[in-house]
């Protein structure tokens, strides 16, 4: 019978028992004080852990710097800053630099080809116009 009731109510019986037990008890001052002390102890342990972690990280960074100095290595952020500065210098150079002789020749060839094509087109247009004038449609 108990099995059937438990299945029908599910986990609600546990919640009901907990609610009924809490209603009869009043807050125990010793338990509250013990809980406060426990929270303070946990906070203190956390602060000690963070201090220890900070100290270890400082020691690691000191060792990393010693190795960088020994082998002439640069930090990752220094390398990125140099690469960014180089890209900016390249960009400025592209915008303000003079064209090389080869680039000037290529542009002149493109212009000459274009002007030659325009000249040929205008000649052909003139011939077609002259031929059309000479023809009569009857």
Short mmCIF file of N, CA, C and O in Angstrom, two decimals:
data_model
loop_
_atom_site.label_atom_id
_atom_site.label_comp_id
_atom_site.label_asym_id
_atom_site.label_seq_id
_atom_site.Cartn_x
_atom_site.Cartn_y
_atom_site.Cartn_z
N UNK A 1 0.81 -1.19 0.00
CA UNK A 1 0.00 0.00 0.00
C UNK A 1 0.86 1.26 0.00
O UNK A 1 0.58 2.20 -0.74
N UNK A 2 1.90 1.27 0.82
CA UNK A 2 2.79 2.42 0.86
C UNK A 2 3.44 2.65 -0.51
O UNK A 2 3.64 3.80 -0.93
N UNK A 3 3.76 1.57 -1.15
CA UNK A 3 4.38 1.65 -2.47
C UNK A 3 3.47 2.37 -3.46
O UNK A 3 3.90 3.23 -4.22
N UNK A 4 2.21 2.03 -3.45
CA UNK A 4 1.24 2.63 -4.36
C UNK A 4 1.08 4.11 -4.05
O UNK A 4 1.03 4.95 -4.96
N UNK A 5 1.02 4.48 -2.79
CA UNK A 5 0.87 5.89 -2.41
C UNK A 5 2.11 6.69 -2.84
O UNK A 5 2.00 7.79 -3.38
N UNK A 6 3.28 6.11 -2.62
CA UNK A 6 4.51 6.79 -3.01
C UNK A 6 4.58 6.98 -4.52
O UNK A 6 5.02 8.01 -5.00
N UNK A 7 4.16 5.99 -5.26
CA UNK A 7 4.17 6.10 -6.71
C UNK A 7 3.18 7.15 -7.18
O UNK A 7 3.45 7.88 -8.12
N UNK A 8 2.03 7.21 -6.54
CA UNK A 8 1.00 8.16 -6.94
C UNK A 8 1.43 9.60 -6.66
O UNK A 8 1.21 10.50 -7.45
N UNK A 9 2.05 9.81 -5.50
CA UNK A 9 2.45 11.16 -5.13
C UNK A 9 3.82 11.53 -5.68
O UNK A 9 4.18 12.71 -5.72
N UNK A 10 4.61 10.59 -6.08
CA UNK A 10 5.94 10.86 -6.62
C UNK A 10 6.86 11.34 -5.52
O UNK A 10 6.91 10.79 -4.43
N UNK A 11 7.62 12.39 -5.76
CA UNK A 11 8.55 12.93 -4.78
C UNK A 11 7.92 13.95 -3.87
O UNK A 11 8.59 14.57 -3.05
N UNK A 12 6.61 14.13 -3.96
CA UNK A 12 5.93 15.14 -3.17
C UNK A 12 5.95 14.82 -1.69
O UNK A 12 5.92 15.71 -0.85
N UNK A 13 6.02 13.53 -1.31
CA UNK A 13 6.02 13.17 0.11
C UNK A 13 7.27 13.68 0.80
O UNK A 13 7.21 14.12 1.95
N UNK A 14 8.38 13.65 0.12
CA UNK A 14 9.62 14.15 0.71
C UNK A 14 9.50 15.65 0.98
O UNK A 14 9.89 16.14 2.04
N UNK A 15 8.96 16.36 0.01
CA UNK A 15 8.80 17.81 0.18
C UNK A 15 7.84 18.13 1.32
O UNK A 15 8.06 19.05 2.10
N UNK A 16 6.75 17.34 1.42
CA UNK A 16 5.78 17.56 2.50
C UNK A 16 6.43 17.30 3.86
O UNK A 16 6.22 18.06 4.82
N UNK A 17 7.20 16.25 3.98
CA UNK A 17 7.87 15.94 5.25
C UNK A 17 8.84 17.06 5.64
O UNK A 17 8.91 17.45 6.80
N UNK A 18 9.58 17.57 4.67
CA UNK A 18 10.52 18.65 4.96
C UNK A 18 9.79 19.90 5.42
O UNK A 18 10.20 20.56 6.37
N UNK A 19 8.69 20.22 4.77
CA UNK A 19 7.94 21.41 5.14
C UNK A 19 7.34 21.26 6.54
O UNK A 19 7.32 22.21 7.32
N UNK A 20 6.88 20.08 6.86
CA UNK A 20 6.29 19.85 8.18
C UNK A 20 7.35 19.92 9.27
O UNK A 20 7.12 20.45 10.35
N UNK A 21 8.54 19.41 9.01
CA UNK A 21 9.61 19.43 10.00
C UNK A 21 10.11 20.85 10.26
O UNK A 21 10.39 21.23 11.38
N UNK A 22 10.21 21.65 9.23
CA UNK A 22 10.72 23.02 9.39
C UNK A 22 9.73 23.91 10.14
O UNK A 22 10.13 24.83 10.82
N UNK A 23 8.48 23.66 9.96
CA UNK A 23 7.48 24.50 10.60
C UNK A 23 7.54 24.42 12.12
O UNK A 23 7.31 25.40 12.81
N UNK A 24 7.91 23.30 12.70
CA UNK A 24 7.94 23.12 14.13
C UNK A 24 9.22 23.64 14.77
O UNK A 24 9.24 23.95 15.96
N UNK A 25 10.31 23.74 14.03
CA UNK A 25 11.58 24.15 14.62
C UNK A 25 11.76 25.66 14.53
O UNK A 25 11.34 26.30 13.59
N UNK A 26 12.44 26.19 15.53
CA UNK A 26 12.82 27.60 15.49
C UNK A 26 14.31 27.66 15.22
O UNK A 26 15.03 26.69 15.40
N UNK A 27 14.78 28.82 14.79
CA UNK A 27 16.18 28.98 14.43
C UNK A 27 17.05 28.79 15.67
O UNK A 27 16.83 29.43 16.70
N UNK A 28 18.03 27.93 15.57
CA UNK A 28 18.96 27.66 16.66
C UNK A 28 20.11 28.67 16.57
O UNK A 28 20.81 28.71 15.56
N UNK A 29 20.33 29.49 17.61
CA UNK A 29 21.39 30.50 17.54
C UNK A 29 22.78 29.88 17.40
O UNK A 29 23.65 30.43 16.74
N UNK A 30 22.99 28.73 18.00
CA UNK A 30 24.30 28.07 17.90
C UNK A 30 24.54 27.60 16.47
O UNK A 30 25.66 27.71 15.94
N UNK A 31 23.52 27.08 15.82
CA UNK A 31 23.65 26.61 14.45
C UNK A 31 23.93 27.78 13.50
O UNK A 31 24.75 27.68 12.58
N UNK A 32 23.26 28.91 13.74
CA UNK A 32 23.48 30.09 12.91
C UNK A 32 24.91 30.60 13.08
O UNK A 32 25.57 30.97 12.11
N UNK A 33 25.37 30.61 14.31
CA UNK A 33 26.73 31.07 14.58
C UNK A 33 27.76 30.13 13.94
O UNK A 33 28.75 30.59 13.36
N UNK A 34 27.51 28.84 14.00
CA UNK A 34 28.40 27.86 13.39
C UNK A 34 28.43 28.04 11.87
O UNK A 34 29.48 27.96 11.23
N UNK A 35 27.26 28.33 11.32
CA UNK A 35 27.18 28.54 9.88
C UNK A 35 27.94 29.80 9.48
O UNK A 35 28.64 29.82 8.47
N UNK A 36 27.84 30.88 10.26
CA UNK A 36 28.58 32.12 9.99
C UNK A 36 30.08 31.86 10.02
O UNK A 36 30.83 32.31 9.16
N UNK A 37 30.52 31.13 11.05
CA UNK A 37 31.94 30.82 11.18
C UNK A 37 32.43 29.99 10.00
O UNK A 37 33.52 30.21 9.48
N UNK A 38 31.59 29.07 9.57
CA UNK A 38 31.96 28.24 8.43
C UNK A 38 32.09 29.09 7.16
O UNK A 38 33.04 28.93 6.40
N UNK A 39 31.16 30.02 6.94
CA UNK A 39 31.23 30.90 5.78
C UNK A 39 32.46 31.79 5.82
O UNK A 39 33.13 32.01 4.81
N UNK A 40 32.78 32.31 7.02
CA UNK A 40 33.96 33.15 7.17
C UNK A 40 35.23 32.35 6.89
O UNK A 40 36.16 32.83 6.23
N UNK A 41 35.28 31.11 7.37
CA UNK A 41 36.43 30.25 7.14
C UNK A 41 36.59 29.96 5.65
O UNK A 41 37.71 29.99 5.12
N UNK A 42 35.48 29.72 4.97
CA UNK A 42 35.53 29.46 3.53
C UNK A 42 36.02 30.69 2.77
O UNK A 42 36.83 30.59 1.84
N UNK A 43 35.55 31.88 3.18
CA UNK A 43 35.99 33.12 2.53
C UNK A 43 37.48 33.34 2.75
O UNK A 43 38.21 33.76 1.84
N UNK A 44 37.95 33.06 3.96
CA UNK A 44 39.36 33.21 4.27
C UNK A 44 40.21 32.23 3.45
O UNK A 44 41.26 32.60 2.91
N UNK A 45 39.76 31.01 3.32
CA UNK A 45 40.47 30.01 2.52
C UNK A 45 40.53 30.44 1.05
O UNK A 45 41.56 30.29 0.39
N UNK A 46 39.44 30.99 0.57
CA UNK A 46 39.40 31.45 -0.82
C UNK A 46 40.39 32.59 -1.03
O UNK A 46 41.09 32.64 -2.04
N UNK A 47 40.46 33.52 -0.08
CA UNK A 47 41.40 34.64 -0.18
C UNK A 47 42.84 34.12 -0.16
O UNK A 47 43.69 34.60 -0.94
N UNK A 48 43.13 33.14 0.69
CA UNK A 48 44.46 32.56 0.74
C UNK A 48 44.81 31.86 -0.57
O UNK A 48 45.93 31.97 -1.07
N UNK A 49 43.84 31.16 -1.11
CA UNK A 49 44.06 30.46 -2.38
C UNK A 49 44.38 31.46 -3.50
O UNK A 49 45.29 31.26 -4.29
N UNK A 50 43.62 32.56 -3.55
CA UNK A 50 43.85 33.57 -4.59
C UNK A 50 45.22 34.22 -4.42
O UNK A 50 45.93 34.48 -5.40
N UNK A 51 45.62 34.50 -3.16
CA UNK A 51 46.93 35.10 -2.90
C UNK A 51 48.04 34.14 -3.34
O UNK A 51 49.03 34.56 -3.95
N UNK A 52 47.87 32.88 -3.04
CA UNK A 52 48.86 31.87 -3.42
C UNK A 52 48.96 31.78 -4.95
O UNK A 52 50.06 31.72 -5.52
N UNK A 53 47.81 31.80 -5.60
CA UNK A 53 47.78 31.72 -7.06
C UNK A 53 48.47 32.94 -7.68
O UNK A 53 49.25 32.81 -8.63
N UNK A 54 48.20 34.13 -7.13
CA UNK A 54 48.83 35.35 -7.63
C UNK A 54 50.34 35.29 -7.47
O UNK A 54 51.08 35.67 -8.38
N UNK A 55 50.79 34.81 -6.32
CA UNK A 55 52.23 34.70 -6.06
C UNK A 55 52.88 33.72 -7.04
O UNK A 55 53.94 34.02 -7.61
N UNK A 56 52.24 32.57 -7.26
CA UNK A 56 52.78 31.58 -8.19
C UNK A 56 52.84 32.14 -9.62
O UNK A 56 53.82 31.93 -10.34
N UNK A 57 51.81 32.86 -10.01
CA UNK A 57 51.78 33.43 -11.36
C UNK A 57 52.88 34.47 -11.52
O UNK A 57 53.51 34.57 -12.59
N UNK A 58 53.13 35.27 -10.48
CA UNK A 58 54.21 36.26 -10.54
C UNK A 58 55.56 35.56 -10.69
O UNK A 58 56.43 36.01 -11.46
N UNK A 59 55.77 34.47 -9.96
CA UNK A 59 57.01 33.72 -10.07
C UNK A 59 57.17 33.12 -11.47
O UNK A 59 58.25 33.13 -12.06
N UNK A 60 56.09 32.62 -12.04
CA UNK A 60 56.13 32.06 -13.39
C UNK A 60 56.48 33.14 -14.42
O UNK A 60 57.28 32.90 -15.32
N UNK A 61 55.86 34.30 -14.27
CA UNK A 61 56.14 35.39 -15.20
C UNK A 61 57.59 35.84 -15.09
O UNK A 61 58.24 36.15 -16.09
N UNK A 62 58.12 35.86 -13.88
CA UNK A 62 59.52 36.23 -13.66
C UNK A 62 60.43 35.22 -14.39
O UNK A 62 61.39 35.62 -15.05
N UNK A 63 60.12 33.95 -14.28
CA UNK A 63 60.90 32.91 -14.95
C UNK A 63 60.77 33.02 -16.47
O UNK A 63 61.75 32.88 -17.20
N UNK A 64 59.56 33.30 -16.95
CA UNK A 64 59.36 33.48 -18.40
C UNK A 64 60.22 34.63 -18.92
O UNK A 64 60.84 34.53 -19.98
N UNK A 65 60.22 35.74 -18.16
CA UNK A 65 60.99 36.91 -18.58
C UNK A 65 62.48 36.59 -18.58
O UNK A 65 63.21 37.03 -19.47
N UNK A 66 62.94 35.82 -17.61
CA UNK A 66 64.36 35.43 -17.56
C UNK A 66 64.72 34.63 -18.82
O UNK A 66 65.75 34.87 -19.45
N UNK A 67 63.84 33.72 -19.20
CA UNK A 67 64.08 32.91 -20.40
C UNK A 67 64.04 33.78 -21.65
O UNK A 67 64.89 33.63 -22.54
N UNK A 68 63.09 34.71 -21.73
CA UNK A 68 63.02 35.63 -22.88
C UNK A 68 64.32 36.43 -23.00
O UNK A 68 64.84 36.60 -24.10
N UNK A 69 64.80 36.94 -21.87
CA UNK A 69 66.03 37.73 -21.89
C UNK A 69 67.22 36.87 -22.30
O UNK A 69 68.10 37.32 -23.05
N UNK A 70 67.27 35.66 -21.81
CA UNK A 70 68.39 34.76 -22.09
C UNK A 70 68.47 34.43 -23.58
O UNK A 70 69.55 34.44 -24.17
N UNK A 71 67.34 34.14 -24.21
CA UNK A 71 67.34 33.72 -25.60
C UNK A 71 66.93 34.83 -26.57
O UNK A 71 66.81 34.58 -27.77
N UNK A 72 66.71 36.03 -26.07
CA UNK A 72 66.38 37.15 -26.95
C UNK A 72 65.01 37.04 -27.58
O UNK A 72 64.81 37.47 -28.72
N UNK A 73 64.07 36.47 -26.88
CA UNK A 73 62.71 36.31 -27.40
C UNK A 73 61.87 37.53 -27.03
O UNK A 73 62.19 38.25 -26.11
N UNK A 74 60.79 37.73 -27.78
CA UNK A 74 59.89 38.84 -27.49
C UNK A 74 58.56 38.28 -27.01
O UNK A 74 58.18 37.16 -27.35
N UNK A 75 57.85 39.11 -26.27
CA UNK A 75 56.52 38.72 -25.80
C UNK A 75 55.56 38.71 -26.96
O UNK A 75 55.75 39.39 -27.97
N UNK A 76 54.50 37.95 -26.82
CA UNK A 76 53.51 37.83 -27.88
C UNK A 76 52.87 39.19 -28.21
O UNK A 76 52.71 39.53 -29.38
N UNK A 77 52.55 39.96 -27.18
CA UNK A 77 51.92 41.26 -27.44
C UNK A 77 52.89 42.23 -28.10
O UNK A 77 52.49 43.07 -28.91
N UNK A 78 54.20 42.12 -27.81
CA UNK A 78 55.20 42.96 -28.48
C UNK A 78 55.30 42.61 -29.95
O UNK A 78 55.39 43.49 -30.81
N UNK A 79 55.27 41.31 -30.25
CA UNK A 79 55.35 40.86 -31.64
C UNK A 79 54.14 41.36 -32.41
O UNK A 79 54.26 41.86 -33.54
N UNK A 80 52.95 41.25 -31.83
CA UNK A 80 51.72 41.71 -32.49
C UNK A 80 51.77 43.21 -32.73
O UNK A 80 51.35 43.69 -33.78
N UNK A 81 52.30 43.98 -31.78
CA UNK A 81 52.39 45.42 -31.94
C UNK A 81 53.34 45.77 -33.08
O UNK A 81 53.05 46.68 -33.89
N UNK A 82 54.46 45.06 -33.19
CA UNK A 82 55.41 45.32 -34.28
C UNK A 82 54.78 44.98 -35.63
O UNK A 82 54.95 45.72 -36.60
N UNK A 83 54.07 43.86 -35.70
CA UNK A 83 53.43 43.47 -36.96
C UNK A 83 52.39 44.50 -37.39
O UNK A 83 52.30 44.85 -38.56
N UNK A 84 51.65 45.01 -36.43
CA UNK A 84 50.64 46.03 -36.74
C UNK A 84 51.31 47.30 -37.26
O UNK A 84 50.86 47.90 -38.23
N UNK A 85 52.41 47.70 -36.62
CA UNK A 85 53.14 48.89 -37.06
C UNK A 85 53.70 48.69 -38.47
O UNK A 85 53.64 49.61 -39.30
N UNK A 86 54.21 47.49 -38.75
CA UNK A 86 54.73 47.21 -40.10
C UNK A 86 53.63 47.27 -41.15
O UNK A 86 53.83 47.81 -42.23
N UNK A 87 52.46 46.73 -40.82
CA UNK A 87 51.33 46.79 -41.77
C UNK A 87 50.93 48.22 -42.04
O UNK A 87 50.63 48.59 -43.17
N UNK A 88 50.93 49.06 -40.99
CA UNK A 88 50.56 50.45 -41.18
C UNK A 88 51.58 51.17 -42.06
O UNK A 88 51.22 51.97 -42.92
N UNK A 89 52.88 50.87 -41.84
CA UNK A 89 53.92 51.49 -42.67
C UNK A 89 53.76 51.06 -44.12
O UNK A 89 53.92 51.88 -45.03
N UNK A 90 53.45 49.79 -44.36
CA UNK A 90 53.27 49.31 -45.72
C UNK A 90 52.09 50.00 -46.38
O UNK A 90 52.15 50.37 -47.55
N UNK A 91 51.02 50.17 -45.65
CA UNK A 91 49.82 50.81 -46.19
C UNK A 91 50.12 52.26 -46.56
O UNK A 91 49.73 52.72 -47.63
N UNK A 92 50.81 52.96 -45.69
CA UNK A 92 51.16 54.36 -45.97
C UNK A 92 52.05 54.41 -47.20
O UNK A 92 51.89 55.27 -48.06
N UNK A 93 52.98 53.49 -47.32
CA UNK A 93 53.88 53.46 -48.47
C UNK A 93 53.14 53.24 -49.77
O UNK A 93 53.47 53.81 -50.79
N UNK A 94 52.13 52.41 -49.75
CA UNK A 94 51.38 52.13 -50.97
C UNK A 94 50.61 53.35 -51.45
O UNK A 94 50.52 53.60 -52.62
N UNK A 95 50.06 54.08 -50.53
CA UNK A 95 49.22 55.21 -50.91
C UNK A 95 50.06 56.39 -51.40
O UNK A 95 49.66 57.10 -52.31
N UNK A 96 51.22 56.60 -50.83
CA UNK A 96 51.98 57.80 -51.15
C UNK A 96 53.20 57.57 -52.00
O UNK A 96 53.89 58.51 -52.35
N UNK A 97 53.48 56.34 -52.43
CA UNK A 97 54.72 56.10 -53.15
C UNK A 97 54.58 56.45 -54.62
O UNK A 97 53.49 56.45 -55.19
N UNK A 98 55.72 56.70 -55.25
CA UNK A 98 55.71 56.96 -56.68
C UNK A 98 55.67 55.65 -57.44
O UNK A 98 56.13 54.63 -56.97
N UNK A 99 55.14 55.72 -58.63
CA UNK A 99 55.06 54.52 -59.44
C UNK A 99 56.43 54.17 -59.99
O UNK A 99 57.24 55.05 -60.29
N UNK A 100 56.66 52.90 -60.14
CA UNK A 100 57.92 52.46 -60.71
C UNK A 100 57.87 52.60 -62.23
O UNK A 100 56.80 52.81 -62.83
N UNK A 101 59.00 52.48 -62.85
CA UNK A 101 59.11 52.61 -64.30
C UNK A 101 58.25 51.57 -65.01
O UNK A 101 57.58 51.86 -66.00
N UNK A 102 58.25 50.33 -64.48
CA UNK A 102 57.46 49.25 -65.09
C UNK A 102 55.97 49.55 -65.03
O UNK A 102 55.24 49.33 -66.01
N UNK A 103 55.52 50.06 -63.90
CA UNK A 103 54.10 50.38 -63.77
C UNK A 103 53.70 51.51 -64.71
O UNK A 103 52.62 51.49 -65.30
N UNK A 104 54.59 52.48 -64.89
CA UNK A 104 54.30 53.58 -65.80
C UNK A 104 54.21 53.07 -67.24
O UNK A 104 53.33 53.48 -68.00
N UNK A 105 55.11 52.15 -67.61
CA UNK A 105 55.07 51.58 -68.96
C UNK A 105 53.78 50.80 -69.19
O UNK A 105 53.17 50.91 -70.25
N UNK A 106 53.36 50.04 -68.19
CA UNK A 106 52.12 49.27 -68.33
C UNK A 106 50.93 50.21 -68.53
O UNK A 106 50.07 49.95 -69.38
N UNK A 107 50.87 51.29 -67.78
CA UNK A 107 49.78 52.25 -67.94
C UNK A 107 49.81 52.90 -69.31
O UNK A 107 48.77 53.10 -69.94
N UNK A 108 51.02 53.23 -69.81
CA UNK A 108 51.14 53.85 -71.13
C UNK A 108 50.68 52.88 -72.21
O UNK A 108 50.01 53.28 -73.17
N UNK A 109 51.05 51.59 -72.05
CA UNK A 109 50.62 50.59 -73.03
C UNK A 109 49.10 50.45 -73.02
O UNK A 109 48.47 50.35 -74.08
N UNK A 110 48.51 50.44 -71.82
CA UNK A 110 47.05 50.35 -71.74
C UNK A 110 46.40 51.55 -72.39
O UNK A 110 45.41 51.42 -73.11
N UNK A 111 46.97 52.73 -72.14
CA UNK A 111 46.42 53.94 -72.75
C UNK A 111 46.59 53.92 -74.26
O UNK A 111 45.69 54.33 -75.00
N UNK A 112 47.75 53.44 -74.74
CA UNK A 112 47.98 53.40 -76.18
C UNK A 112 47.04 52.40 -76.85
O UNK A 112 46.53 52.66 -77.94
N UNK A 113 46.83 51.26 -76.22
CA UNK A 113 45.91 50.26 -76.77
C UNK A 113 44.50 50.84 -76.80
O UNK A 113 43.77 50.69 -77.78
N UNK A 114 44.12 51.52 -75.74
CA UNK A 114 42.79 52.12 -75.68
C UNK A 114 42.63 53.21 -76.73
O UNK A 114 41.62 53.26 -77.44
N UNK A 115 43.63 54.06 -76.87
CA UNK A 115 43.53 55.13 -77.86
C UNK A 115 43.54 54.56 -79.27
O UNK A 115 42.85 55.07 -80.16
N UNK A 116 44.30 53.50 -79.48
CA UNK A 116 44.33 52.86 -80.80
C UNK A 116 42.96 52.25 -81.10
O UNK A 116 42.46 52.36 -82.24
N UNK A 117 42.34 51.63 -80.12
CA UNK A 117 41.01 51.04 -80.33
C UNK A 117 39.98 52.13 -80.63
O UNK A 117 39.13 51.97 -81.53
N UNK A 118 40.06 53.24 -79.94
CA UNK A 118 39.13 54.35 -80.21
C UNK A 118 39.34 54.91 -81.61
O UNK A 118 38.38 55.24 -82.32
N UNK A 119 40.59 55.02 -82.02
CA UNK A 119 40.91 55.55 -83.36
C UNK A 119 40.35 54.62 -84.43
O UNK A 119 39.72 55.07 -85.40
N UNK A 120 40.57 53.31 -84.25
CA UNK A 120 40.07 52.32 -85.22
C UNK A 120 38.54 52.36 -85.27
O UNK A 120 37.94 52.32 -86.36
N UNK A 121 37.91 52.47 -84.12
CA UNK A 121 36.45 52.52 -84.06
C UNK A 121 35.93 53.76 -84.79
O UNK A 121 34.97 53.68 -85.56
N UNK A 122 36.55 54.89 -84.58
CA UNK A 122 36.08 56.12 -85.24
C UNK A 122 36.29 56.03 -86.75
O UNK A 122 35.46 56.52 -87.53
N UNK A 123 37.39 55.41 -87.21
CA UNK A 123 37.62 55.24 -88.65
C UNK A 123 36.54 54.35 -89.27
O UNK A 123 36.00 54.66 -90.33
N UNK A 124 36.26 53.23 -88.56
CA UNK A 124 35.22 52.33 -89.07
C UNK A 124 33.85 53.00 -89.08
O UNK A 124 33.07 52.82 -90.02
N UNK A 125 33.58 53.79 -88.07
CA UNK A 125 32.31 54.50 -88.01
C UNK A 125 32.20 55.48 -89.18
O UNK A 125 31.14 55.62 -89.79
N UNK A 126 33.31 56.14 -89.49
CA UNK A 126 33.32 57.10 -90.60
C UNK A 126 33.08 56.37 -91.92
O UNK A 126 32.31 56.85 -92.77
N UNK A 127 33.71 55.21 -92.12
CA UNK A 127 33.54 54.43 -93.35
C UNK A 127 32.10 53.98 -93.50
O UNK A 127 31.52 54.03 -94.58
N UNK A 128 31.50 53.51 -92.39
CA UNK A 128 30.10 53.05 -92.45
C UNK A 128 29.19 54.22 -92.77
O UNK A 128 28.25 54.10 -93.57
N UNK A 129 29.45 55.37 -92.19
CA UNK A 129 28.63 56.54 -92.45
C UNK A 129 28.75 56.94 -93.92
O UNK A 129 27.74 57.26 -94.58
N UNK A 130 29.97 56.96 -94.45
CA UNK A 130 30.18 57.32 -95.86
C UNK A 130 29.51 56.31 -96.78
O UNK A 130 28.91 56.68 -97.79
N UNK A 131 29.61 55.02 -96.46
CA UNK A 131 29.00 54.00 -97.30
C UNK A 131 27.48 54.11 -97.24
O UNK A 131 26.79 53.92 -98.23
N UNK A 132 26.94 54.45 -96.07
CA UNK A 132 25.49 54.57 -95.93
C UNK A 132 24.99 55.78 -96.69
O UNK A 132 23.87 55.77 -97.26
N UNK A 133 25.80 56.84 -96.76
CA UNK A 133 25.37 58.03 -97.51
C UNK A 133 25.33 57.74 -99.02
O UNK A 133 24.50 58.29 -99.73
N UNK A 134 26.26 56.90 -99.46
CA UNK A 134 26.33 56.61 -100.89
C UNK A 134 25.23 55.66 -101.36
O UNK A 134 24.93 55.58 -102.52
N UNK A 135 24.63 54.97 -100.47
CA UNK A 135 23.60 53.99 -100.83
C UNK A 135 22.23 54.66 -100.81
O UNK A 135 21.94 55.46 -99.93
N UNK A 136 21.44 54.28 -101.74
CA UNK A 136 20.07 54.76 -101.73
C UNK A 136 19.14 53.57 -101.69
O UNK A 136 19.38 52.54 -102.33
N UNK A 137 18.13 53.74 -100.96
CA UNK A 137 17.17 52.66 -100.83
C UNK A 137 15.97 53.02 -101.70
O UNK A 137 15.43 54.11 -101.61
N UNK A 138 15.61 52.08 -102.56
CA UNK A 138 14.47 52.37 -103.40
C UNK A 138 13.31 51.48 -103.12
O UNK A 138 13.28 50.53 -102.51
#
